[in-house]
PDB file of C-alpha atoms in Angstrom:
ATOM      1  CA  UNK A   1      86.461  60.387  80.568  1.00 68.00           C
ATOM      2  CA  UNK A   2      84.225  62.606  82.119  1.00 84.00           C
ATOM      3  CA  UNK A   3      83.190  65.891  81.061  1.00 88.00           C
ATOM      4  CA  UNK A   4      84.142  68.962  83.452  1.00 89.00           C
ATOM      5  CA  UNK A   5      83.808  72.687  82.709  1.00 90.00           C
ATOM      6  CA  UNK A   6      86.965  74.389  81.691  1.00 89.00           C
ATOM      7  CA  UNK A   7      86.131  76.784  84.277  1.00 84.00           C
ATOM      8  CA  UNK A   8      86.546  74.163  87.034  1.00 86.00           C
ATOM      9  CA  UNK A   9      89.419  72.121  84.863  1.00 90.00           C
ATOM     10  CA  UNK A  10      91.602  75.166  85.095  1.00 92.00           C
ATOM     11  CA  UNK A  11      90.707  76.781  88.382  1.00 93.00           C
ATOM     12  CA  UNK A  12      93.981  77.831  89.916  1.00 94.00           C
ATOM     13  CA  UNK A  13      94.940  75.376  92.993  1.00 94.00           C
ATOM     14  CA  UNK A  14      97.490  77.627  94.906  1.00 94.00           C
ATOM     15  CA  UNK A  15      98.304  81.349  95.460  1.00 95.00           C
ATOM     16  CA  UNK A  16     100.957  81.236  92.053  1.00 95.00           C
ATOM     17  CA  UNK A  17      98.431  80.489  89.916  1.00 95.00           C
ATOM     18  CA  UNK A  18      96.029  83.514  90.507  1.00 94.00           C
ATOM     19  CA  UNK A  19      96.231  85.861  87.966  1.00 93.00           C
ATOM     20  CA  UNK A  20      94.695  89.802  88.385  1.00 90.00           C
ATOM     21  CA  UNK A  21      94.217  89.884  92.045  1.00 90.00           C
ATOM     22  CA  UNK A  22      98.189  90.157  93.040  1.00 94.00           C
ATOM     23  CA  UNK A  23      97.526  92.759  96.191  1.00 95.00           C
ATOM     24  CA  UNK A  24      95.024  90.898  97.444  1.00 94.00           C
ATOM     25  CA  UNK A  25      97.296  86.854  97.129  1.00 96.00           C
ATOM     26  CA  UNK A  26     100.080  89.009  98.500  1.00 96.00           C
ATOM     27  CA  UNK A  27      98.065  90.396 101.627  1.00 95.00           C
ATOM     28  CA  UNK A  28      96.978  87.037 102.405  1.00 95.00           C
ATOM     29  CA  UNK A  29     100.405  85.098 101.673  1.00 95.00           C
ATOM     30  CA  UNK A  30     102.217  87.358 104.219  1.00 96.00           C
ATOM     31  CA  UNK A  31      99.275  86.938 106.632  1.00 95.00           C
ATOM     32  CA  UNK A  32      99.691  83.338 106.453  1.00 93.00           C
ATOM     33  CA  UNK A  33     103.938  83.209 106.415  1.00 92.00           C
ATOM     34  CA  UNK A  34     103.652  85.885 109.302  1.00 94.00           C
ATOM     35  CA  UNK A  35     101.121  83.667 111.101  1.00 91.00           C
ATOM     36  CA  UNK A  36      98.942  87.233 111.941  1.00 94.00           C
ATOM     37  CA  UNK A  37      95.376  86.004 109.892  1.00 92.00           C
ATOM     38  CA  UNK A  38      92.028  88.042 110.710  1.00 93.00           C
ATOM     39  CA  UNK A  39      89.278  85.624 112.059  1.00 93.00           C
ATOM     40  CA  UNK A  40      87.281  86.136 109.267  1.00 95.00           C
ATOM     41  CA  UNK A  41      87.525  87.505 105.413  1.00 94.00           C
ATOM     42  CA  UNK A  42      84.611  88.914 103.183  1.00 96.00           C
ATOM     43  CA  UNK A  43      85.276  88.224  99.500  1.00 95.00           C
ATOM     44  CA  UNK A  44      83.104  90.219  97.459  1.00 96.00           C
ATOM     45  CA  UNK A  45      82.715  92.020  93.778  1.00 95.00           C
ATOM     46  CA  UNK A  46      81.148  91.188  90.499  1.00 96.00           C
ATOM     47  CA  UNK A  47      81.002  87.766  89.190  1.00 94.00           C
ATOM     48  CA  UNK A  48      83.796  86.130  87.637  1.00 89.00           C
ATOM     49  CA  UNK A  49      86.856  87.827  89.874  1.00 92.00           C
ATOM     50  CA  UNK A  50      87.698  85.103  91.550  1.00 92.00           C
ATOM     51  CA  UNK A  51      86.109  85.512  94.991  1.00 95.00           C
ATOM     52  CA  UNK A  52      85.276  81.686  95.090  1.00 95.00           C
ATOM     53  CA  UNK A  53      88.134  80.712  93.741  1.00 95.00           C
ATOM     54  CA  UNK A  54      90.511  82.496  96.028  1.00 96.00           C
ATOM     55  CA  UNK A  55      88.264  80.990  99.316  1.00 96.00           C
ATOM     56  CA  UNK A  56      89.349  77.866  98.478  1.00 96.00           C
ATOM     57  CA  UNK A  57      93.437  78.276  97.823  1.00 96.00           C
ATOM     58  CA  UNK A  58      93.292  80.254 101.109  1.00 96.00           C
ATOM     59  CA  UNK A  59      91.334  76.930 103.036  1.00 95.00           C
ATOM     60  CA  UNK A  60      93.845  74.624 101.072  1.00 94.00           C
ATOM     61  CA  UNK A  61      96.511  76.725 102.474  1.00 93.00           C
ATOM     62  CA  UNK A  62      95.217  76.759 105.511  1.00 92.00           C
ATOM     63  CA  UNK A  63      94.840  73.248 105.986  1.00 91.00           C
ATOM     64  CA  UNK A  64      97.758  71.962 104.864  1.00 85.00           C
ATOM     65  CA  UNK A  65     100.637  70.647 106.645  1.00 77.00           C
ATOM     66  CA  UNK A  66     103.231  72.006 104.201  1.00 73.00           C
ATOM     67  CA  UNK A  67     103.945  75.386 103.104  1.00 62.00           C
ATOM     68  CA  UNK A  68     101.962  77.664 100.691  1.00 58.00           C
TER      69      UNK A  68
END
């Protein structure tokens, strides 16, 4: 078994599983159901709020055949 920081263990892995940033998953979940997405986002704040995190549910998302 390989070690893995719980960080990365339990980094959420769709838009339900974000916790604290519910205006901003909502914002992008009816962007992506209403197929109206701006060419570009810009994530930012203090460490630790999830801007890296979030990136990468909304390129899973983005990239995935099924729904959200």
């Amino acid at each position: 078994m390989t070690y893995q920081v719980l960080a990365r263990k339990y980094r959420p892995q769709n838009f339900q599983e974000i916790v604290g940033q519910e205006h901003v998953v909502q914002a992008l979940v009816n962007g992506i159901e209403n197929d109206r997405l701006h060419h570009a986002f810009l994530f930012t704040g203090t460490r630790g709020v999830g801007k890296t995190t979030l990136a990468r549910v909304l390129a899973k998302s983005l990239n995935c055949l099924e729904g959200v």
